Amino acid sequence: MTDALPAGTSKVSDKDLKSRMESLLSDITLLRGLFFEGLRKSSEEKTKQVGQASGEIVIMENKYSTSKLDLEKAAVLVNLSELSQNCTTVLGLAEQYATAHSPAILSKIVAAVEQCSMAEVQDIARMLAMLLGQINLAERHHRFRRWCMYKRGEIQMLLFSDGQHHQAADCFKHLVESGFTPKKIYESLSKQNLELVFTAHPTQSVRRSILKKYSRIDAALDSLDSGGDFDTPLQKENTLNDIQHNLLAIWRTNNMRSTKPTPEDEARYGLSVIEETLWDAVPEHYVTVEDALHRIGQPALPIDCKLITLGSWMGGDRDGNPFVTHHVTRRIVYLSMMRAAKLYYQDVEALLWTLSVHAEASQELLTWLKEHETVGVENLSVEVEDREGRQSRFWDFYRSEQTQEEPYRQVLVIVREMLERTIQISEALSNGKPPPQMSGAYFKTTEELTKPFTLMYESLMMTGNKMLARGKLLAILRRLHTFGLHLIRLDIRQESTRHEEVIDAITADLGIGKYTDWPEEKRMEWLTTELKNRRPLIGNRQLWNANVTDNVREVMDTFDVIAACGAEPFGAYIISMTRSASHVLEVHLLQKEAGCTTHLRVAPLFETKEDLINAPGTMLSLFKNQWYRTHFEVVGCKHQEVMLGYSDSAKDAGRLTSVWELYKAQEQLVTMADEYKVPLNLFHGRGGSVGRGGGPQYLAILSQPPGSIRGNLRVTIQGEVIESYFGVRPSCELTFERYTTAVLKATLMPPTPPEAMYRDIMQRMSETSCASYKKMVYETPNFVDYFRSITPEQELKGLNLGSRPAKRGTKGGIETLRAIPWMFSWTQTRLHLPVWFGVGSALQAEVEAGNLDTLKEMYAKWPFFQSTMELIEAVMAKVDIDIVKLYQKELVTPDLVPIGDLVFAELHSTIAHVKMVTGREELLSNNPVVKRMYDVRRPMTDPLNILQVKVLREMRKAANESPEMNESFAATVQGIAAGMGWTG
C-alpha cells in the first residue's frame, strides 16, 4: 500500500490522478484481454479438433495474432463459452457495477446469484478471484515502475507520510540537510542490521504453484516495459503469448490444496523465495545503497556489513502446532544447509570463468591454498545434482586450462569440491540418514566458507584488481554475510507451559517436589543455583524418557537437536505466553541440560495486554538476577532480545489499546535496558493485516518510541506478505530500500517524546476503547453466537490453508481462538471489527470533553497517533456496510440482530470521529491513489461476498456438506482475500 499524504498536503488533481493510473489500468486491460481471448482460443481449439475428426478443412491462424489483438475489445466479457448463462449474467452485472455503484445493480446481483447452482457459484467466484489477482499483480508491477521512473527523474511521486525519503539517495540527502555528516550516515549504516523473520501463515490462501506463475507474468510485463519499441514483432508476440499461457495455466490449476500443507511444505516455500528472488536481490540492494553513499562522498560499505539478515519460524514454530516436531526441525536445518551449498556451488561455477587471473596473490591466500591443496583426493564418487547431467570429481572442465599462474581458480576448484561434500552430507542428514563416509573436507560453518572468498577479495584488492574484486566475488560475500551456510536462521518457538512441564518432571524425578506449585521466588532461586551447577539433573536419560509424557520427551528432544546441530543454524528461542522471569531461566537450564555449548539467545514474547503491562517487571527480575547478568558469555550474542506480539494483544483488548500498550512497554524496556547497560533489540511480531500490526511499515517504523530503534530491527514477515514483498525481484528491491532507509532515519532522527497532555488523552482513550471492546466481545451475551453466525469462522476450519490448528486448545470460545483466524473471519465479511471497534467510543468521549482541537494537534504532530489514525481510516475504507448487512440478514437469527445494531452504531461513530480528527470529509481523500485502487477492486469483491453468503446459507442448511459446496466456499474465500489484500 502507498503511504498517505501528510496532513495539510494539497490534493492531487483529477488530471494528475488519471495520468498516474493510466499505465496501471492499461496493464489491467492487457491481462484481462489476453486472458479472455485465451479462453476464446481454447474453445475454438476444441471446435477445430472436432472438425478435424470429422474431416473438415481447418484454416490456420494469422501470424502475430496476439500482438495485433484489440485489447480493449478483448477485455469485454462476451463470447466465453466456458461460462453458463447464469455466470455471464452475474459477471455482466459486476461489470455494470464497476461503472455505477448503485444499490439497484447490487440488488440485481443478489437476485442473479440466487439463480445459480453451486457449480456456477464456484465458476463465478474463480473468475472474479482471477480478475482480482490480475489487478493485484498489475498494481505491484506498476508500483515498481513508478519507483524506477522517479529515480530516473521522469516523474514526481506522491509524497509519503514522512516527506518522501523512502529511496536511499533521497534519505541520505535529507539527513545531510538535517545536519548529519556523510560520515555519520556511513558509520550508522555500517553497523545497521534489519532481520526479516519469515513465518508460515495459517491462512495463506494462494497456492505456491499459482504464485510462481504470477511471478513469470510480472517478469513478462517488465520485458514489455523495457523492450518497448526495440522488440521485434516476434519478440513482442512471444512475450504476450507467455503472459497468456501463464494466465490460462492459472485458470486451469486447482486453486485449493487437496491436502493441508505440512511444516516442511511451508519451509520449502520460504526457501524457494530466497532462491528465486532474494539471492539476487540482496547484492543488488547493496549496490543501490552504495551508489547513494557515493553521491554524498562516502566509500563502499565494509564487506562484513549486515544490512539485512534472515530468520524463519517455518519448521521451528511449535507453539500450538503438534506437527512441528524435533524430527521436522532437524530436517529443515540440514535441508536449508543443502540448498545453500547448492546455490554457492552455482556461484563458484560462474566465478571460475571470471577469475581466470594470471596474477600474483597475497601470502594469506597462498597459505590457504597450500593447506587445502590435497583436500578430497581420495574421494572417488562425489556427484552433484541440479546441473546438466551428473558430474563426478574426475570430470573437471577447468583442470585442462588451469595453471599455477591461476591461484584464484585453484582456490575455487577446492571450494567447489568441499561444497560437493557439504551437499552430500547435509542431504543425507536431512533425510535422517547417517552421513556418507568420505575422507575429504567439507564446510561445517559459515566462517569456514567465507574465509577463502574473503582472502581472494583482499588479495585482488591488494594486487590492483579492485574491479574484479567488486564484481561477482563481492556479490558472493554479500550473500555469505546475509544467508550464511544455512540460508536462513531458524527460530525455535514454544509455549512457556511446555517448559514448566519438563522442569516439573525433573524435580519430581529428583524427589524435591512439584515445580509448578512453587512460588516465583523459589523457582528463581532453584533455577539460578542449577544454572551455576555443572552437574546434570537427569541421570539416566533413557530411563527418564520412559517415565515421562510424550510432550515432555518431545521438548527435551528438541533441545537435543539444538545441541547436536550447534547454535549457528538457529536464531532465537522464543517463549510465547511469557508471564515471569522464571520462564526465561527454564529455557536456559534445559539448554544446559541438553549439552548446548553455546546457548541460543532466549527472547520472551509478551502478547496479551496484561503481559505487555507486566513486561518491564519481568525483565527487571532478569536484569537483577546474578546469573542472568553474566549469561551473555554462554549466548552467541551480546544483546537482550524481547519480542512484542501485536496479534494477541489486539484480539485481547482491541487495536487502539494494543498499540498504546505496545508503545508504553517499549518505552519502559528501553529505559530499563539503558539503566542496566544491556543492549536491547526489540522483535516485532507483526502480521499481514492492520488488525495484527500490518500495513505500511515505513510510517510504522518511524512512529516507534524514541530510542526503541538503534540501528537494529527484527520483524516477522508472514506467509501472505512474503509473496507481496518478496515474490519478485523488483518488489524485493523496493522493500529492502524502504526498510533500510526507515531504520536509518528512525535511528538518527527518532521522534520527540509525546507531550504529557497527549499521553494523558491517549491513556484515557485506551481505557475507554478497551472497555467498549471487551464489553462487546467478551461480555455481551450471545456475542460468540453472533460472531459464528455472521462470519465463516467455523467453515474456514475445513480449508487446507496451513499446517497449524486454528486454536491452541480443543475447547473454549474466542479466548482460545488464535488471532489470525479471528481476524480472517471478520475480513471475509468486510467488517474488520477488531481493527476499529471501541475507537469511536474513545474519540467521542474526548470530543465531548472538549479535546477535539488537541486530537487534531496530536494527529498533526505525533507520528504514533498519525500512524494509528491513518491505518484505522484505511481499514474503515474497506468496510462495506451494505455487504455486512446482507450477511446479517441471511445468516443471523433475529434474536441476535440487536448485537449487530450495536456494532453498526459503533462503526458509524468511529467513521464520523476519525473524519473529525483528520479534518477530511471523505475517508482516504488524502490518498486518492489508494482510494482509487479500492474502488477498482470493489465491483468484483462485492459479488464474491454475495456468493459467499449464498454458499454459507446452503452449507448450514445441509445435513452433510457436499464437496461442491466446500469447493465453492473455498473459491469465495480466495477471491475476497485477493480483494482485501490479505486474509488475516
XYZ file of C-alpha atoms in Angstrom, residues 489-927:
439
model
C 18.451 -18.919 10.764
C 15.674 -20.960 12.315
C 13.951 -19.643 15.427
C 12.506 -22.136 17.887
C 9.189 -21.098 19.462
C 7.414 -22.944 22.240
C 4.785 -22.057 24.823
C 6.009 -21.395 28.368
C 3.828 -24.074 29.976
C 5.572 -26.781 27.948
C 8.903 -25.915 29.572
C 7.287 -25.893 33.008
C 6.087 -29.451 32.372
C 9.661 -30.588 31.694
C 11.077 -28.896 34.795
C 8.186 -30.397 36.764
C 9.205 -33.853 35.545
C 12.828 -33.182 36.523
C 12.033 -32.019 40.059
C 9.681 -34.969 40.523
C 12.439 -37.332 39.419
C 14.840 -35.670 41.858
C 12.282 -36.001 44.630
C 12.336 -32.331 45.590
C 8.675 -31.523 44.990
C 6.359 -30.260 42.276
C 7.963 -27.324 40.490
C 4.682 -25.868 39.199
C 3.470 -25.500 42.814
C 6.461 -23.370 43.799
C 6.151 -19.586 44.094
C 8.159 -17.457 41.662
C 10.821 -16.579 44.242
C 11.590 -20.247 44.967
C 11.637 -21.071 41.251
C 14.151 -18.328 40.510
C 16.379 -19.372 43.402
C 16.435 -23.046 42.363
C 16.909 -22.296 38.632
C 19.773 -19.911 39.352
C 21.504 -22.454 41.590
C 21.228 -25.191 38.987
C 22.425 -22.943 36.172
C 25.621 -22.335 38.164
C 25.976 -26.037 38.973
C 27.795 -28.202 36.437
C 26.118 -31.463 37.421
C 23.397 -32.862 35.134
C 19.880 -33.037 36.531
C 18.843 -36.130 34.587
C 20.885 -39.185 35.429
C 19.845 -41.966 33.082
C 18.198 -40.204 30.146
C 16.849 -43.388 28.597
C 15.187 -44.437 31.838
C 13.892 -40.899 32.414
C 12.389 -40.798 28.900
C 10.464 -43.983 29.607
C 8.754 -42.401 32.618
C 7.695 -39.023 31.190
C 4.890 -37.967 28.873
C 5.270 -37.646 25.117
C 5.019 -33.852 25.405
C 7.866 -33.694 27.913
C 10.026 -36.021 25.856
C 9.402 -34.016 22.671
C 10.546 -30.773 24.329
C 13.796 -32.367 25.510
C 14.327 -33.989 22.109
C 14.125 -30.519 20.562
C 16.879 -29.259 22.872
C 18.933 -32.319 21.892
C 18.597 -31.289 18.238
C 19.807 -27.785 19.097
C 22.809 -29.236 20.912
C 23.621 -31.645 18.069
C 23.317 -29.060 15.282
C 25.083 -26.291 17.198
C 23.946 -22.703 17.566
C 24.790 -21.442 14.065
C 21.706 -22.727 12.184
C 19.406 -21.163 14.772
C 18.292 -17.678 15.685
C 16.398 -17.043 18.913
C 14.453 -19.304 21.217
C 11.064 -17.592 21.544
C 8.896 -18.243 24.599
C 5.272 -17.491 23.845
C 2.975 -16.529 26.717
C 5.901 -15.397 28.872
C 4.495 -14.442 32.260
C 7.537 -14.432 34.559
C 11.332 -14.294 34.680
C 11.500 -17.981 35.580
C 10.125 -18.838 32.142
C 13.320 -17.466 30.610
C 15.686 -19.213 33.034
C 13.868 -22.516 32.439
C 14.881 -22.486 28.784
C 18.496 -21.739 29.624
C 18.532 -24.590 32.145
C 17.126 -27.006 29.567
C 19.765 -25.902 27.051
C 22.423 -26.566 29.676
C 20.929 -29.972 30.429
C 20.970 -30.901 26.729
C 24.650 -30.024 26.475
C 24.456 -26.858 24.373
C 27.947 -25.381 24.415
C 26.608 -22.078 23.089
C 23.090 -21.212 24.183
C 20.549 -19.770 21.804
C 19.528 -16.316 22.911
C 16.174 -16.524 24.666
C 13.530 -13.971 23.712
C 10.452 -13.678 25.924
C 7.311 -12.968 23.895
C 4.819 -10.613 25.549
C 1.484 -10.935 23.769
C -1.623 -10.008 25.751
C -2.451 -6.642 27.278
C -1.579 -7.858 30.783
C 1.671 -9.433 29.557
C 2.695 -6.139 27.969
C 1.929 -4.246 31.171
C 3.970 -6.743 33.183
C 6.846 -7.000 30.686
C 9.065 -4.355 32.342
C 8.702 -6.093 35.728
C 9.609 -9.456 34.215
C 12.716 -8.072 32.550
C 13.703 -6.201 35.719
C 13.737 -9.515 37.609
C 16.063 -10.932 34.978
C 18.409 -7.959 34.909
C 18.699 -8.143 38.701
C 19.486 -11.871 38.632
C 23.168 -12.580 39.284
C 23.489 -15.447 36.785
C 21.500 -13.660 34.093
C 23.632 -10.512 34.266
C 26.619 -12.552 33.121
C 24.780 -15.116 30.958
C 25.722 -13.425 27.685
C 29.027 -15.288 27.949
C 27.223 -18.536 27.071
C 24.990 -16.951 24.421
C 26.084 -16.255 20.879
C 25.188 -12.548 21.080
C 25.633 -9.635 23.432
C 22.150 -8.130 23.370
C 18.832 -8.852 25.009
C 16.018 -9.638 22.592
C 12.391 -9.063 23.562
C 9.528 -9.985 21.279
C 6.329 -7.971 21.243
C 3.114 -9.559 19.994
C 0.668 -7.433 18.035
C -1.926 -10.089 17.208
C -2.953 -11.453 20.590
C -2.901 -8.078 22.319
C -5.249 -6.701 19.639
C -7.592 -9.687 19.965
C -7.422 -9.426 23.734
C -8.105 -5.689 24.147
C -8.788 -4.095 20.742
C -6.287 -2.486 18.415
C -6.162 1.001 19.957
C -5.319 -0.378 23.390
C -2.902 -2.866 21.844
C -0.785 -0.259 20.054
C -0.733 2.025 23.103
C 0.350 -0.738 25.487
C 3.000 -1.784 22.977
C 4.226 1.805 22.800
C 4.452 2.159 26.587
C 6.104 -1.241 27.020
C 8.804 -0.305 24.523
C 9.473 2.981 26.312
C 9.885 1.264 29.672
C 12.011 -1.571 28.298
C 14.359 0.883 26.585
C 14.736 2.922 29.771
C 15.391 -0.178 31.880
C 17.906 -1.655 29.438
C 19.797 1.652 29.397
C 19.834 1.721 33.190
C 21.362 -1.781 33.356
C 23.612 -1.128 30.317
C 22.146 -4.056 28.381
C 21.844 -3.566 24.598
C 18.196 -4.157 23.698
C 16.806 -5.415 20.412
C 13.019 -5.408 20.045
C 11.458 -8.103 17.874
C 8.128 -7.000 16.394
C 5.678 -9.840 15.768
C 3.588 -8.131 13.104
C 1.015 -9.852 10.928
C -0.187 -9.059 7.439
C -3.402 -7.228 8.268
C -3.707 -3.935 10.135
C -5.594 -5.768 12.878
C -2.433 -7.705 13.638
C 0.162 -4.966 13.294
C 0.439 -4.974 9.493
C 0.036 -2.227 6.950
C 2.628 0.206 5.519
C 5.769 -0.430 7.542
C 7.706 2.764 6.750
C 5.484 5.024 8.821
C 5.121 2.292 11.444
C 8.899 2.195 11.939
C 9.204 5.972 12.107
C 6.403 6.175 14.676
C 8.085 3.872 17.204
C 9.034 5.354 20.601
C 12.286 7.327 20.777
C 15.301 5.066 21.337
C 13.482 1.832 20.520
C 15.314 1.516 17.180
C 19.078 1.961 17.422
C 20.368 0.559 14.200
C 18.672 -2.796 14.722
C 15.198 -4.059 13.907
C 13.781 -7.574 13.887
C 10.317 -8.086 12.432
C 8.176 -11.002 11.256
C 7.077 -11.274 7.634
C 4.115 -13.627 7.391
C 3.299 -16.016 4.569
C 0.934 -13.890 2.521
C 3.130 -10.799 2.985
C 6.251 -12.705 1.872
C 4.747 -13.018 -1.578
C 3.701 -9.358 -1.681
C 7.099 -8.029 -0.536
C 9.485 -10.616 -1.966
C 7.612 -12.605 -4.628
C 9.547 -10.936 -7.452
C 12.912 -9.186 -7.503
C 11.533 -5.673 -8.162
C 9.374 -5.953 -5.041
C 12.426 -7.117 -3.091
C 14.434 -4.095 -4.154
C 11.645 -1.696 -3.229
C 11.029 -3.385 0.136
C 14.703 -3.566 1.093
C 15.245 0.097 0.289
C 12.206 1.205 2.285
C 13.166 -0.836 5.326
C 16.828 0.250 5.211
C 16.033 3.956 4.991
C 13.303 3.713 7.640
C 15.622 2.031 10.162
C 18.387 4.544 9.416
C 16.084 7.528 9.809
C 14.478 6.149 12.980
C 17.965 5.626 14.411
C 19.361 9.069 13.585
C 16.160 11.128 13.787
C 13.867 9.480 16.334
C 10.578 11.254 17.043
C 10.404 13.549 20.033
C 8.626 12.122 23.108
C 4.923 12.987 23.193
C 3.742 15.777 25.451
C 2.252 14.802 28.802
C -1.151 16.046 27.661
C -1.018 13.764 24.612
C -0.148 10.802 26.798
C -3.000 11.510 29.196
C -5.513 11.673 26.367
C -4.114 8.516 24.771
C -4.328 6.669 28.093
C -7.964 7.666 28.583
C -8.781 6.697 25.024
C -7.114 3.339 25.504
C -9.126 2.636 28.643
C -12.402 3.741 27.025
C -11.725 1.778 23.848
C -10.719 -1.365 25.739
C -13.813 -1.219 27.950
C -16.051 -0.795 24.914
C -14.315 -3.615 23.017
C -14.370 -6.067 25.924
C -17.956 -5.239 26.756
C -18.937 -6.211 23.229
C -16.614 -9.161 22.529
C -16.343 -10.826 25.931
C -19.304 -9.609 27.975
C -22.231 -9.260 25.576
C -24.460 -12.337 25.921
C -24.501 -14.473 22.780
C -21.772 -12.454 21.044
C -19.919 -15.687 20.225
C -23.073 -16.955 18.527
C -23.353 -13.703 16.583
C -19.677 -13.922 15.543
C -20.037 -17.509 14.356
C -23.251 -16.693 12.511
C -22.185 -13.586 10.625
C -18.650 -14.794 9.803
C -17.432 -18.064 8.214
C -15.240 -18.868 11.251
C -16.498 -22.432 11.622
C -16.399 -23.179 7.888
C -12.837 -21.858 7.493
C -11.552 -24.737 9.615
C -12.344 -27.145 6.783
C -9.993 -25.466 4.295
C -6.457 -26.750 3.665
C -4.792 -23.395 4.273
C -1.999 -24.031 6.761
C -0.399 -26.686 8.936
C -1.261 -25.118 12.294
C -4.615 -25.672 14.057
C -6.860 -22.630 14.446
C -6.962 -22.993 18.250
C -4.300 -23.506 20.865
C -6.624 -25.936 22.635
C -9.561 -28.055 21.625
C -12.166 -26.263 23.745
C -13.280 -22.739 24.579
C -14.577 -19.732 22.693
C -12.946 -16.568 21.392
C -10.333 -16.550 24.163
C -8.813 -19.789 22.793
C -9.164 -18.859 19.113
C -5.909 -17.764 17.539
C -5.640 -14.144 16.471
C -5.188 -14.975 12.795
C -8.475 -16.852 12.195
C -10.218 -14.262 14.402
C -9.103 -11.512 12.051
C -9.518 -13.703 8.967
C -13.185 -14.310 9.753
C -14.052 -10.624 10.124
C -12.077 -9.750 6.984
C -14.179 -12.140 4.911
C -17.392 -10.340 5.902
C -15.816 -6.927 5.100
C -16.495 -5.670 8.640
C -12.915 -5.778 10.068
C -14.379 -5.341 13.550
C -11.186 -5.992 15.625
C -9.403 -3.056 13.988
C -11.790 -0.251 14.827
C -14.292 -1.349 17.488
C -14.029 0.888 20.548
C -12.178 3.653 18.692
C -15.387 5.595 18.058
C -16.335 5.478 21.752
C -12.860 6.649 22.756
C -12.764 9.557 20.304
C -16.342 10.557 21.111
C -15.549 10.766 24.833
C -12.617 13.105 24.174
C -14.583 15.248 21.720
C -17.408 15.608 24.223
C -14.799 16.591 26.830
C -13.751 19.491 24.594
C -10.472 17.945 23.317
C -11.098 17.895 19.557
C -8.503 20.591 18.850
C -5.945 18.668 20.887
C -6.751 15.475 18.978
C -6.177 17.342 15.706
C -2.891 18.656 17.090
C -1.869 15.104 18.116
C -2.635 13.903 14.597
C -0.511 16.656 13.046
C 2.477 16.459 15.413
C 2.730 12.946 16.884
C 3.814 10.274 14.352
C 2.482 7.448 16.517
C -1.028 8.917 16.657
C -0.975 9.864 12.978
C 0.009 6.311 12.011
C -2.687 4.848 14.258
C -5.456 7.022 12.834
C -4.432 6.557 9.205
C -4.281 2.782 9.436
C -7.720 2.665 11.069
C -9.011 5.005 8.375
C -7.555 2.792 5.622
C -9.306 -0.281 7.016
C -12.637 1.506 7.500
C -12.488 2.484 3.837
C -12.645 -1.255 3.080
C -15.705 -1.797 5.265
C -18.887 -2.234 3.227
C -21.950 -1.767 5.421
C -24.389 -2.983 2.750
C -22.464 -6.236 2.353
C -22.243 -6.742 6.118
C -25.982 -6.207 6.448
C -26.548 -8.842 3.761
C -24.556 -11.344 5.848
C -26.635 -10.389 8.873
C -29.947 -10.634 7.021
C -29.235 -14.060 5.528
C -27.155 -15.750 8.241
C -28.014 -14.262 11.620
C -31.115 -15.284 13.571
C -33.491 -12.456 14.579
C -32.670 -12.748 18.282
C -29.011 -11.858 17.542
C -29.714 -8.882 15.269
C -29.668 -6.334 18.174
C -25.974 -7.163 18.647
C -25.420 -6.148 15.031
C -27.234 -2.881 15.630
C -24.756 -2.070 18.420
C -21.851 -2.943 16.117
C -23.137 -0.700 13.331
C -23.664 2.185 15.742
C -20.022 1.974 16.852
C -18.897 1.756 13.218
C -20.745 4.931 12.239
C -19.382 6.695 15.328
C -15.825 5.642 14.515
C -16.043 6.837 10.906
C -17.529 10.178 11.940
C -14.968 10.862 14.661
C -11.944 9.783 12.609
C -13.071 12.300 9.969
C -13.290 14.962 12.686
C -9.726 14.279 13.842
C -8.169 14.113 10.373
C -10.209 17.021 9.055
C -11.264 15.065 5.971
C -14.800 14.942 4.642
C -14.243 11.575 2.972
C -12.147 8.589 4.032
C -8.795 8.430 2.227
C -9.364 11.695 0.390
C -5.709 12.473 1.188
C -4.621 9.343 -0.671
